[in-house]
Amino acid sequence: MVFCTQYSVSNCSCSANSSTIEHPKDKLLGGMLSPVFDEASCLSRYQSALYWKVSNHTSSAYLVEKLRRYEAHHKKCGPDTELYKKAVEQLKSNRSTGPMECNYVVWMASDGLGNRVLSITSAFLYALLNNKVLLLDLPEDMKGLFCEPFPNTTWVLPSDFPINNLKWVWRFEKDPYRYGDMVKNKVLSNDVNPANASYPLPAYLYLHLVHSNDDFDKMFYCQESQLLLQKFPWLLLRSNQYFVPALFLIPEFKKELSLLFPERTTVFHHLGRYLFHPSNSVWGYVTRYYEAYLANAKESLGMQIRTFAKVDLDSHLSSIMGCALSEKLLPDVDLKDPALPTIIGVKPKAVLVTSLNSGYFEKLRDMYYEHATTTGEVIGIYQPSHEEQQHTEKLSHNMKALAEMYLLSLSDSLMTSPYSTFGYVAQGLGGLSPWILIRPDKKNLCLHSMTMEPCFHFPPSYDCNANKKVDIGSVVPYLRHCEDFRKAVASALLQSIRRLAEFSIYQSLDVEEGIKKIS
């Protein structure tokens, strides 16, 4: 689900290209960033704008004002404040009596860094729409990745939070206060009033918004459910999805969202740049690599390669190059005439490859080293790291992953792998509509995306008003089915998930049921 927005969001002229106009670099990103931070404590906050291409998308004055109000509210209600302590005491009572002066959404991690960045963005927008405060239960493998986004406070959940084991996925799948289960078992009805309920209501509700949730969990996206959830001071939310597009379907939020984002396809572009500032350690990775290898290039192409199942590397690279050549992203090489002249004194074109596998980089590097291009251009191929396997549980792995997401976002053009949240983050931060490495038909070797917005892979399929299942991609004109989440791709992905038992979120996935959902 994306706005035209794929269940991504646009005003639906859906133009893939917009002319680039050079403007002075704006380190506050149109006023989105507060100027009160100490610049040295987080260099990336105000330096990122010096590296990104100038955005053609301006944040609304309403969004800027809303962010300032949120920052003040977060400071008033954040950890270590008297209002936070009061809310925690209410939580310890194991009973809810209705909303308080400060109400909270507690985000819980699921899956890899790309999924986490997208779900944090979704949770933040949800908190923003409901005047709640977002707190993150950060796992050890994320501590030190990002700077604090809000001035004079923290968004990190304190370690003495009274609900234990937030990181245990299994525990919360069976949590007695899981919202979907409570609705299914008719323990909770949407018309209940916590202040005078005839039975004790829980102090919190758990929202299970991961890809493998059921239709009762997805009742979260209904208007009546939202009116109920606003009555609870504590919501614990676990997700590995970019569920922003579905928020546009909830009548309660439609007007506010239209004011915040008149251009619907810019939600992650703006909120991602506002929230996620790499720490000085990570920013050092980004700037050192950029200045050493990419800064002097006349043009750069990002090539994000992610496979979810075993593939033949030569065949896969052939299809990638087929896309790059057909879309004139890279020049061809001449295999017969090694003496073709090279244009002297012209800056090279840089290709930044990000992949767990070093094989793609090595073959591309050798091809452009051993053969002249038919255009006389010089092509430089670069790859910052090749970890071979994903290790989300390691901080060092995540630091490199975040640095490479940012490096990709600095590209002039971008090629991404289907379904990859890593690519979604890069394209959104950079404001780039990527070429997706999926064949839309027999004629085209890849698909130029209509949007820079990430996709919501497992949206609800229930029309809350009509009380029946529908094709959500046809409900409103500005939401469409994901461009990159076709059945064949998804089936291959789910096959690979069978082999990923070490990731607890995947252990609960009924693979065959997942394939049915995609059908």
Short mmCIF file of C-alpha atoms in Angstrom, two decimals:
data_model
loop_
_atom_site.label_atom_id
_atom_site.label_comp_id
_atom_site.label_asym_id
_atom_site.label_seq_id
_atom_site.Cartn_x
_atom_site.Cartn_y
_atom_site.Cartn_z
CA MET A 1 0.00 0.00 0.00
CA VAL A 2 1.64 3.23 -1.11
CA PHE A 3 0.78 6.82 -1.88
CA CYS A 4 0.47 7.77 -5.40
CA THR A 5 1.45 7.18 -2.47
CA GLN A 6 1.76 2.81 -3.32
CA TYR A 7 0.18 2.78 -0.26
CA SER A 8 2.41 5.72 -0.44
CA VAL A 9 0.82 9.15 -0.56
CA SER A 10 0.64 11.82 -3.37
CA ASN A 11 -1.64 14.41 -4.84
CA CYS A 12 -1.57 11.90 -7.64
CA SER A 13 -0.24 13.66 -10.55
CA CYS A 14 2.37 11.00 -9.74
CA SER A 15 5.14 12.68 -11.65
CA ALA A 16 8.36 10.68 -11.49
CA ASN A 17 10.62 13.62 -12.17
CA SER A 18 10.73 17.22 -11.10
CA SER A 19 13.22 19.79 -12.27
CA THR A 20 16.12 20.42 -9.97
CA ILE A 21 16.64 24.05 -9.02
CA GLU A 22 19.67 25.06 -7.02
CA HIS A 23 18.84 27.00 -3.87
CA PRO A 24 21.02 28.02 -0.95
CA LYS A 25 21.45 25.19 1.52
CA ASP A 26 19.00 25.48 4.39
CA LYS A 27 20.39 23.77 7.48
CA LEU A 28 17.05 24.06 9.34
CA LEU A 29 15.19 22.30 6.51
CA GLY A 30 12.54 24.93 6.03
CA GLY A 31 12.16 25.50 9.76
CA MET A 32 11.51 21.85 10.64
CA LEU A 33 14.63 21.65 12.77
CA SER A 34 14.83 23.66 15.95
CA PRO A 35 17.85 26.03 16.06
CA VAL A 36 18.38 25.63 19.82
CA PHE A 37 20.60 22.52 19.76
CA ASP A 38 24.33 22.57 20.41
CA GLU A 39 25.71 21.87 16.94
CA ALA A 40 28.86 20.10 18.14
CA SER A 41 26.88 17.47 20.06
CA CYS A 42 25.22 16.27 16.84
CA LEU A 43 27.04 17.39 13.72
CA SER A 44 24.68 15.67 11.30
CA ARG A 45 21.62 17.64 12.44
CA TYR A 46 22.67 20.84 10.71
CA GLN A 47 25.30 19.45 8.30
CA SER A 48 23.09 16.93 6.45
CA ALA A 49 21.58 19.71 4.33
CA LEU A 50 25.07 20.51 3.01
CA TYR A 51 25.32 17.00 1.53
CA TRP A 52 21.79 16.25 0.35
CA LYS A 53 20.59 17.48 -3.01
CA VAL A 54 18.31 20.49 -2.54
CA SER A 55 14.77 19.22 -1.99
CA ASN A 56 11.96 20.39 -4.24
CA HIS A 57 9.52 19.60 -1.43
CA THR A 58 8.86 22.27 1.19
CA SER A 59 7.41 21.41 4.57
CA SER A 60 4.14 23.14 5.40
CA ALA A 61 4.06 25.97 7.92
CA TYR A 62 1.44 23.94 9.76
CA LEU A 63 3.84 21.00 10.13
CA VAL A 64 6.60 23.28 11.42
CA GLU A 65 4.25 24.80 14.01
CA LYS A 66 2.99 21.34 15.00
CA LEU A 67 6.55 20.10 15.56
CA ARG A 68 7.37 23.05 17.82
CA ARG A 69 4.22 22.34 19.87
CA TYR A 70 5.10 18.67 20.06
CA GLU A 71 8.63 19.46 21.28
CA ALA A 72 7.22 21.62 24.08
CA HIS A 73 4.74 18.89 25.01
CA HIS A 74 7.45 16.22 24.99
CA LYS A 75 9.65 18.36 27.21
CA LYS A 76 6.76 18.80 29.66
CA CYS A 77 5.86 15.08 29.70
CA GLY A 78 9.16 13.35 28.99
CA PRO A 79 11.14 11.06 31.29
CA ASP A 80 12.11 12.44 34.71
CA THR A 81 9.32 15.01 34.72
CA GLU A 82 6.67 15.05 37.44
CA LEU A 83 3.94 14.39 34.88
CA TYR A 84 5.78 11.33 33.57
CA LYS A 85 6.20 10.01 37.11
CA LYS A 86 2.49 10.54 37.72
CA ALA A 87 1.62 8.60 34.57
CA VAL A 88 3.96 5.77 35.59
CA GLU A 89 2.25 5.56 38.99
CA GLN A 90 -1.06 5.21 37.20
CA LEU A 91 0.47 2.44 35.06
CA LYS A 92 1.61 0.59 38.18
CA SER A 93 -1.97 0.60 39.48
CA ASN A 94 -2.91 -1.86 36.69
CA ARG A 95 -6.06 0.08 35.97
CA SER A 96 -7.02 2.85 33.56
CA THR A 97 -9.41 5.61 34.52
CA GLY A 98 -9.10 7.51 31.26
CA PRO A 99 -6.61 9.83 29.57
CA MET A 100 -4.24 11.94 31.63
CA GLU A 101 -2.50 15.25 31.05
CA CYS A 102 0.36 13.29 29.48
CA ASN A 103 -0.36 10.18 27.41
CA TYR A 104 2.19 7.94 25.76
CA VAL A 105 3.01 5.65 22.84
CA VAL A 106 5.86 3.27 23.67
CA TRP A 107 7.58 1.93 20.56
CA MET A 108 9.03 -1.59 20.67
CA ALA A 109 11.61 -2.81 18.15
CA SER A 110 11.01 -5.46 15.52
CA ASP A 111 13.28 -6.70 12.72
CA GLY A 112 16.13 -4.87 10.99
CA LEU A 113 17.18 -1.24 11.09
CA GLY A 114 15.21 -0.24 8.00
CA ASN A 115 12.00 -1.66 9.45
CA ARG A 116 12.70 0.09 12.74
CA VAL A 117 13.27 3.50 11.16
CA LEU A 118 10.02 3.22 9.19
CA SER A 119 7.96 1.99 12.14
CA ILE A 120 9.36 4.71 14.45
CA THR A 121 8.31 7.29 11.86
CA SER A 122 4.82 5.77 11.75
CA ALA A 123 4.59 5.69 15.54
CA PHE A 124 5.73 9.31 15.77
CA LEU A 125 3.10 10.49 13.31
CA TYR A 126 0.48 8.52 15.22
CA ALA A 127 1.59 10.17 18.48
CA LEU A 128 1.58 13.58 16.79
CA LEU A 129 -2.00 13.09 15.59
CA ASN A 130 -3.18 12.04 19.05
CA ASN A 131 -1.26 14.54 21.20
CA LYS A 132 0.66 11.68 22.77
CA VAL A 133 4.35 11.46 23.64
CA LEU A 134 6.52 8.92 21.79
CA LEU A 135 9.07 6.97 23.83
CA LEU A 136 11.39 4.34 22.37
CA ASP A 137 12.38 1.12 24.05
CA LEU A 138 15.79 1.08 22.40
CA PRO A 139 17.60 -2.26 22.23
CA GLU A 140 21.34 -2.32 22.88
CA ASP A 141 22.05 -2.61 19.15
CA MET A 142 20.50 0.84 18.54
CA LYS A 143 22.04 2.81 21.39
CA GLY A 144 24.44 5.38 20.01
CA LEU A 145 23.01 5.35 16.47
CA PHE A 146 20.94 8.54 16.57
CA CYS A 147 20.98 11.91 18.25
CA GLU A 148 18.02 13.03 20.33
CA PRO A 149 15.51 14.70 17.96
CA PHE A 150 13.71 16.86 20.56
CA PRO A 151 15.47 19.66 22.46
CA ASN A 152 16.10 19.50 26.22
CA THR A 153 14.52 16.07 26.70
CA THR A 154 14.88 12.44 25.62
CA TRP A 155 12.74 10.04 23.62
CA VAL A 156 14.40 6.99 25.19
CA LEU A 157 12.23 5.00 27.58
CA PRO A 158 13.87 4.84 31.03
CA SER A 159 15.34 1.49 32.03
CA ASP A 160 13.20 1.39 35.17
CA PHE A 161 9.94 1.34 33.19
CA PRO A 162 7.59 -0.86 35.24
CA ILE A 163 6.58 -3.23 32.43
CA ASN A 164 9.35 -5.76 32.02
CA ASN A 165 10.63 -7.71 29.03
CA LEU A 166 9.43 -5.31 26.35
CA LYS A 167 11.95 -6.86 23.97
CA TRP A 168 10.43 -10.34 24.25
CA VAL A 169 8.22 -10.66 21.19
CA TRP A 170 6.72 -13.94 22.33
CA ARG A 171 5.59 -12.50 25.63
CA PHE A 172 3.61 -9.73 23.99
CA GLU A 173 2.04 -11.87 21.31
CA LYS A 174 0.24 -13.56 24.21
CA ASP A 175 -0.17 -10.40 26.26
CA PRO A 176 -3.59 -10.34 27.98
CA TYR A 177 -3.98 -6.69 26.97
CA ARG A 178 -3.29 -7.20 23.29
CA TYR A 179 -5.91 -4.99 21.68
CA GLY A 180 -6.82 -7.37 18.85
CA ASP A 181 -7.36 -10.31 21.20
CA MET A 182 -9.45 -8.22 23.57
CA VAL A 183 -11.70 -7.17 20.69
CA LYS A 184 -11.89 -10.74 19.36
CA ASN A 185 -12.81 -12.12 22.78
CA LYS A 186 -15.28 -9.27 23.33
CA VAL A 187 -13.47 -8.20 26.48
CA LEU A 188 -13.24 -4.66 25.18
CA SER A 189 -15.81 -2.70 23.22
CA ASN A 190 -15.29 0.57 21.41
CA ASP A 191 -18.02 2.37 23.35
CA VAL A 192 -16.53 1.74 26.79
CA ASN A 193 -15.73 4.73 29.01
CA PRO A 194 -12.72 4.04 31.27
CA ALA A 195 -13.87 6.63 33.79
CA ASN A 196 -17.07 4.79 34.71
CA ALA A 197 -16.66 1.30 33.27
CA SER A 198 -18.50 -1.49 35.08
CA TYR A 199 -15.34 -3.61 35.04
CA PRO A 200 -11.66 -2.68 35.55
CA LEU A 201 -9.87 -1.68 32.37
CA PRO A 202 -6.16 -2.35 31.84
CA ALA A 203 -3.62 0.37 32.49
CA TYR A 204 -2.25 -0.08 28.96
CA LEU A 205 -3.12 -1.68 25.64
CA TYR A 206 -0.66 -3.54 23.44
CA LEU A 207 -0.90 -2.84 19.69
CA HIS A 208 0.46 -5.71 17.60
CA LEU A 209 1.08 -4.05 14.22
CA VAL A 210 3.68 -6.38 12.73
CA HIS A 211 3.32 -8.04 9.32
CA SER A 212 1.91 -11.27 10.79
CA ASN A 213 -0.92 -9.70 12.79
CA ASP A 214 -4.51 -10.75 12.25
CA ASP A 215 -7.67 -8.94 11.19
CA PHE A 216 -8.60 -8.15 14.79
CA ASP A 217 -5.26 -6.41 15.34
CA LYS A 218 -5.94 -4.45 12.16
CA MET A 219 -9.14 -3.10 13.65
CA PHE A 220 -6.65 -0.53 14.96
CA TYR A 221 -7.17 1.28 11.64
CA CYS A 222 -10.91 1.78 12.21
CA GLN A 223 -12.33 5.12 13.33
CA GLU A 224 -14.21 3.62 16.29
CA SER A 225 -11.05 1.91 17.52
CA GLN A 226 -9.14 5.17 17.43
CA LEU A 227 -11.77 6.91 19.51
CA LEU A 228 -11.35 4.18 22.11
CA LEU A 229 -7.54 4.17 22.03
CA GLN A 230 -7.50 7.89 22.75
CA LYS A 231 -8.97 7.08 26.18
CA PHE A 232 -5.94 5.04 27.29
CA PRO A 233 -2.88 6.86 28.67
CA TRP A 234 -0.44 4.10 27.71
CA LEU A 235 -0.22 2.34 24.34
CA LEU A 236 2.59 -0.14 23.74
CA LEU A 237 3.19 -0.50 20.00
CA ARG A 238 5.28 -3.06 18.16
CA SER A 239 5.58 -2.81 14.39
CA ASN A 240 7.94 -3.61 11.54
CA GLN A 241 5.76 -1.80 9.01
CA TYR A 242 5.44 1.67 7.52
CA PHE A 243 1.76 2.03 8.41
CA VAL A 244 1.51 5.76 7.66
CA PRO A 245 -0.63 5.30 4.51
CA ALA A 246 -3.40 3.59 6.48
CA LEU A 247 -3.65 6.57 8.82
CA PHE A 248 -4.91 8.57 5.84
CA LEU A 249 -7.95 6.28 5.70
CA ILE A 250 -9.09 7.12 9.25
CA PRO A 251 -11.67 9.95 9.14
CA GLU A 252 -10.51 11.29 12.51
CA PHE A 253 -7.09 12.13 11.04
CA LYS A 254 -7.86 13.15 7.46
CA LYS A 255 -8.16 16.91 7.94
CA GLU A 256 -5.11 17.15 10.18
CA LEU A 257 -3.01 15.08 7.79
CA SER A 258 -4.02 17.24 4.84
CA LEU A 259 -2.81 20.31 6.75
CA LEU A 260 0.43 18.66 7.85
CA PHE A 261 1.22 17.17 4.45
CA PRO A 262 -0.51 18.95 1.56
CA GLU A 263 1.85 16.91 -0.64
CA ARG A 264 1.09 13.42 0.62
CA THR A 265 4.12 11.72 -0.87
CA THR A 266 6.47 13.67 1.40
CA VAL A 267 5.56 12.20 4.80
CA PHE A 268 8.71 10.13 5.33
CA HIS A 269 10.86 12.63 3.43
CA HIS A 270 10.03 15.31 5.99
CA LEU A 271 9.64 13.25 9.17
CA GLY A 272 12.68 11.09 8.39
CA ARG A 273 14.87 14.17 8.00
CA TYR A 274 13.37 15.65 11.17
CA LEU A 275 13.74 12.59 13.41
CA PHE A 276 16.84 10.65 12.37
CA HIS A 277 20.17 12.39 12.83
CA PRO A 278 23.14 10.00 12.88
CA SER A 279 25.33 10.27 15.96
CA ASN A 280 28.75 11.84 15.56
CA SER A 281 30.32 8.38 15.31
CA VAL A 282 28.04 7.33 12.45
CA TRP A 283 28.24 10.74 10.80
CA GLY A 284 32.01 10.34 10.74
CA TYR A 285 31.57 7.16 8.67
CA VAL A 286 29.33 9.05 6.25
CA THR A 287 31.45 12.18 5.77
CA ARG A 288 34.82 10.43 5.62
CA TYR A 289 33.64 7.99 2.98
CA TYR A 290 31.84 10.66 0.98
CA GLU A 291 34.79 13.04 0.93
CA ALA A 292 37.26 10.27 0.09
CA TYR A 293 35.36 8.58 -2.74
CA LEU A 294 32.26 10.44 -3.86
CA ALA A 295 32.71 14.20 -3.41
CA ASN A 296 34.69 14.74 -6.65
CA ALA A 297 32.39 12.73 -8.89
CA LYS A 298 30.43 14.63 -11.53
CA GLU A 299 27.43 12.43 -10.76
CA SER A 300 26.63 9.53 -8.47
CA LEU A 301 24.41 6.47 -8.77
CA GLY A 302 23.35 4.52 -5.69
CA MET A 303 22.86 0.80 -6.23
CA GLN A 304 21.15 -0.91 -3.29
CA ILE A 305 21.19 -4.68 -3.75
CA ARG A 306 19.31 -6.93 -1.34
CA THR A 307 18.29 -10.54 -1.93
CA PHE A 308 15.90 -12.50 0.27
CA ALA A 309 16.56 -15.88 -1.30
CA LYS A 310 19.45 -17.62 -3.04
CA VAL A 311 20.11 -16.17 -6.48
CA ASP A 312 22.65 -16.74 -9.23
CA LEU A 313 24.92 -13.72 -8.88
CA ASP A 314 25.88 -13.48 -12.56
CA SER A 315 22.28 -13.71 -13.72
CA HIS A 316 21.12 -11.20 -11.11
CA LEU A 317 23.90 -8.75 -11.96
CA SER A 318 23.04 -9.09 -15.64
CA SER A 319 19.47 -7.99 -14.93
CA ILE A 320 20.72 -5.10 -12.78
CA MET A 321 23.03 -3.91 -15.55
CA GLY A 322 20.25 -4.38 -18.07
CA CYS A 323 18.21 -1.87 -16.08
CA ALA A 324 21.12 0.56 -15.68
CA LEU A 325 21.92 0.48 -19.40
CA SER A 326 18.35 0.67 -20.67
CA GLU A 327 17.58 3.62 -18.39
CA LYS A 328 20.92 5.27 -19.28
CA LEU A 329 22.02 5.29 -15.67
CA LEU A 330 25.38 3.80 -16.69
CA PRO A 331 27.26 3.60 -20.01
CA ASP A 332 27.99 0.30 -21.72
CA VAL A 333 31.51 -1.07 -22.14
CA ASP A 334 33.16 -2.11 -25.39
CA LEU A 335 34.35 -5.69 -25.13
CA LYS A 336 36.08 -5.66 -28.55
CA ASP A 337 38.10 -2.46 -28.71
CA PRO A 338 40.29 -1.90 -25.62
CA ALA A 339 41.81 1.19 -27.20
CA LEU A 340 38.71 3.37 -27.15
CA PRO A 341 39.71 6.87 -26.02
CA THR A 342 38.93 8.03 -22.51
CA ILE A 343 37.85 11.63 -22.03
CA ILE A 344 40.70 13.38 -20.22
CA GLY A 345 40.10 15.86 -17.41
CA VAL A 346 36.45 14.99 -16.86
CA LYS A 347 35.35 13.95 -13.42
CA PRO A 348 34.29 10.30 -13.11
CA LYS A 349 30.81 9.03 -12.41
CA ALA A 350 30.63 7.25 -9.05
CA VAL A 351 28.58 4.14 -8.38
CA LEU A 352 27.97 3.38 -4.72
CA VAL A 353 27.09 -0.29 -4.20
CA THR A 354 25.52 -1.40 -0.92
CA SER A 355 25.11 -5.12 -0.47
CA LEU A 356 25.86 -7.80 2.08
CA ASN A 357 27.71 -9.57 -0.76
CA SER A 358 30.98 -8.27 -2.22
CA GLY A 359 30.51 -10.15 -5.50
CA TYR A 360 28.42 -7.47 -7.21
CA PHE A 361 30.96 -4.77 -6.43
CA GLU A 362 33.92 -6.88 -7.57
CA LYS A 363 32.37 -7.77 -10.93
CA LEU A 364 31.26 -4.20 -11.63
CA ARG A 365 34.66 -2.83 -10.62
CA ASP A 366 36.47 -5.30 -12.86
CA MET A 367 34.15 -4.64 -15.80
CA TYR A 368 34.73 -0.88 -15.77
CA TYR A 369 38.45 -1.27 -15.02
CA GLU A 370 39.17 -3.80 -17.73
CA HIS A 371 37.06 -2.23 -20.50
CA ALA A 372 36.56 1.27 -21.83
CA THR A 373 33.07 2.72 -21.87
CA THR A 374 31.43 3.44 -25.20
CA THR A 375 30.98 7.07 -24.15
CA GLY A 376 34.54 7.64 -22.97
CA GLU A 377 33.35 8.22 -19.40
CA VAL A 378 35.26 6.88 -16.42
CA ILE A 379 33.18 4.96 -13.90
CA GLY A 380 34.29 4.47 -10.31
CA ILE A 381 32.73 1.61 -8.34
CA TYR A 382 32.72 1.77 -4.53
CA GLN A 383 31.38 -0.37 -1.69
CA PRO A 384 31.82 0.72 1.95
CA SER A 385 31.27 -2.71 3.54
CA HIS A 386 30.16 -6.27 2.87
CA GLU A 387 28.99 -8.00 6.04
CA GLU A 388 27.92 -11.17 4.15
CA GLN A 389 25.05 -11.73 6.61
CA GLN A 390 22.61 -9.43 8.36
CA HIS A 391 23.43 -8.97 12.05
CA THR A 392 20.80 -6.59 13.37
CA GLU A 393 21.69 -7.63 16.89
CA LYS A 394 25.13 -5.98 16.57
CA LEU A 395 25.56 -2.24 17.07
CA SER A 396 28.60 -2.12 14.77
CA HIS A 397 26.55 -3.71 11.97
CA ASN A 398 23.75 -1.18 12.43
CA MET A 399 26.19 1.74 12.45
CA LYS A 400 27.49 0.69 9.03
CA ALA A 401 23.94 0.09 7.78
CA LEU A 402 22.80 3.56 8.85
CA ALA A 403 25.88 5.18 7.31
CA GLU A 404 25.20 3.42 4.02
CA MET A 405 21.53 4.41 4.01
CA TYR A 406 22.66 8.02 4.33
CA LEU A 407 25.35 7.64 1.67
CA LEU A 408 22.76 6.24 -0.75
CA SER A 409 20.47 9.17 0.03
CA LEU A 410 23.18 11.56 -1.22
CA SER A 411 23.07 10.04 -4.73
CA ASP A 412 21.80 11.79 -7.84
CA SER A 413 19.99 8.62 -8.95
CA LEU A 414 19.11 5.46 -7.10
CA MET A 415 18.42 1.81 -7.91
CA THR A 416 16.77 -0.24 -5.16
CA SER A 417 15.78 -3.82 -4.53
CA PRO A 418 12.09 -4.68 -4.23
CA TYR A 419 10.59 -4.93 -0.76
CA SER A 420 13.75 -3.62 0.93
CA THR A 421 13.18 -1.20 3.80
CA PHE A 422 16.89 -0.30 3.58
CA GLY A 423 16.20 1.16 0.16
CA TYR A 424 13.00 2.84 1.33
CA VAL A 425 14.89 4.79 3.98
CA ALA A 426 17.55 5.93 1.50
CA GLN A 427 15.07 7.06 -1.15
CA GLY A 428 12.89 8.89 1.39
CA LEU A 429 15.77 10.75 3.03
CA GLY A 430 17.19 11.70 -0.34
CA GLY A 431 13.86 12.63 -1.90
CA LEU A 432 14.56 10.20 -4.75
CA SER A 433 12.13 8.22 -6.89
CA PRO A 434 14.20 5.07 -7.46
CA TRP A 435 14.44 2.56 -10.25
CA ILE A 436 13.16 -0.63 -8.64
CA LEU A 437 14.90 -3.83 -9.70
CA ILE A 438 11.74 -5.66 -10.68
CA ARG A 439 10.37 -6.32 -14.16
CA PRO A 440 6.88 -4.80 -14.50
CA ASP A 441 6.40 -6.45 -17.90
CA LYS A 442 8.32 -8.24 -20.65
CA LYS A 443 9.44 -4.99 -22.25
CA ASN A 444 10.92 -3.13 -19.28
CA LEU A 445 13.85 -4.40 -17.21
CA CYS A 446 13.01 -2.33 -14.13
CA LEU A 447 10.39 0.08 -12.84
CA HIS A 448 10.89 3.79 -12.24
CA SER A 449 8.87 4.40 -9.10
CA MET A 450 6.15 7.03 -9.01
CA THR A 451 7.04 8.00 -5.47
CA MET A 452 9.80 8.40 -2.92
CA GLU A 453 7.47 7.18 -0.14
CA PRO A 454 8.01 3.78 1.50
CA CYS A 455 5.38 1.11 1.06
CA PHE A 456 3.02 -0.48 3.59
CA HIS A 457 3.38 -4.15 2.71
CA PHE A 458 0.62 -5.66 4.80
CA PRO A 459 -2.21 -3.10 4.95
CA PRO A 460 -5.67 -3.82 6.36
CA SER A 461 -8.16 -5.36 3.95
CA TYR A 462 -11.26 -4.52 5.96
CA ASP A 463 -13.55 -1.59 5.22
CA CYS A 464 -14.60 -0.45 8.68
CA ASN A 465 -17.61 1.48 7.40
CA ALA A 466 -18.91 -1.19 5.04
CA ASN A 467 -18.07 -4.01 7.48
CA LYS A 468 -16.56 -6.16 4.76
CA LYS A 469 -13.24 -7.00 3.12
CA VAL A 470 -12.29 -4.76 0.22
CA ASP A 471 -9.39 -3.94 -2.06
CA ILE A 472 -7.91 -1.11 0.01
CA GLY A 473 -5.81 -0.04 -2.97
CA SER A 474 -8.96 1.09 -4.76
CA VAL A 475 -10.75 2.89 -1.90
CA VAL A 476 -9.25 6.34 -2.46
CA PRO A 477 -7.44 7.73 -5.52
CA TYR A 478 -4.24 8.64 -3.71
CA LEU A 479 -3.47 5.15 -2.40
CA ARG A 480 -2.31 2.34 -4.65
CA HIS A 481 -0.90 -1.13 -4.36
CA CYS A 482 2.83 -1.43 -3.76
CA GLU A 483 4.85 -1.26 -6.95
CA ASP A 484 7.51 -3.62 -5.65
CA PHE A 485 5.54 -6.18 -3.67
CA ARG A 486 4.36 -8.57 -6.31
CA LYS A 487 3.33 -12.15 -5.52
CA ALA A 488 6.45 -13.68 -7.04
CA VAL A 489 8.78 -11.43 -5.05
CA ALA A 490 6.81 -11.94 -1.86
CA SER A 491 6.75 -15.71 -2.24
CA ALA A 492 10.53 -15.78 -2.65
CA LEU A 493 10.84 -13.57 0.42
CA LEU A 494 8.63 -15.82 2.49
CA GLN A 495 10.62 -18.84 1.37
CA SER A 496 13.75 -17.20 2.74
CA ILE A 497 11.96 -16.34 5.98
CA ARG A 498 11.59 -20.07 6.63
CA ARG A 499 15.37 -20.15 7.03
CA LEU A 500 15.52 -17.20 9.44
CA ALA A 501 14.35 -18.89 12.61
CA GLU A 502 16.87 -16.96 14.69
CA PHE A 503 14.74 -13.83 14.28
CA SER A 504 11.89 -14.18 16.75
CA ILE A 505 9.52 -12.00 14.79
CA TYR A 506 9.67 -14.47 11.93
CA GLN A 507 9.05 -17.50 14.11
CA SER A 508 5.43 -16.51 14.56
CA LEU A 509 4.78 -16.11 10.83
CA ASP A 510 2.49 -18.64 9.22
CA VAL A 511 4.27 -18.66 5.87
CA GLU A 512 1.49 -20.23 3.86
CA GLU A 513 -1.01 -17.79 5.34
CA GLY A 514 1.39 -14.99 4.44
CA ILE A 515 1.42 -16.12 0.81
CA LYS A 516 -2.38 -16.16 0.81
CA LYS A 517 -2.41 -12.57 2.07
CA ILE A 518 -0.23 -11.51 -0.82
CA SER A 519 -2.34 -13.31 -3.42
#
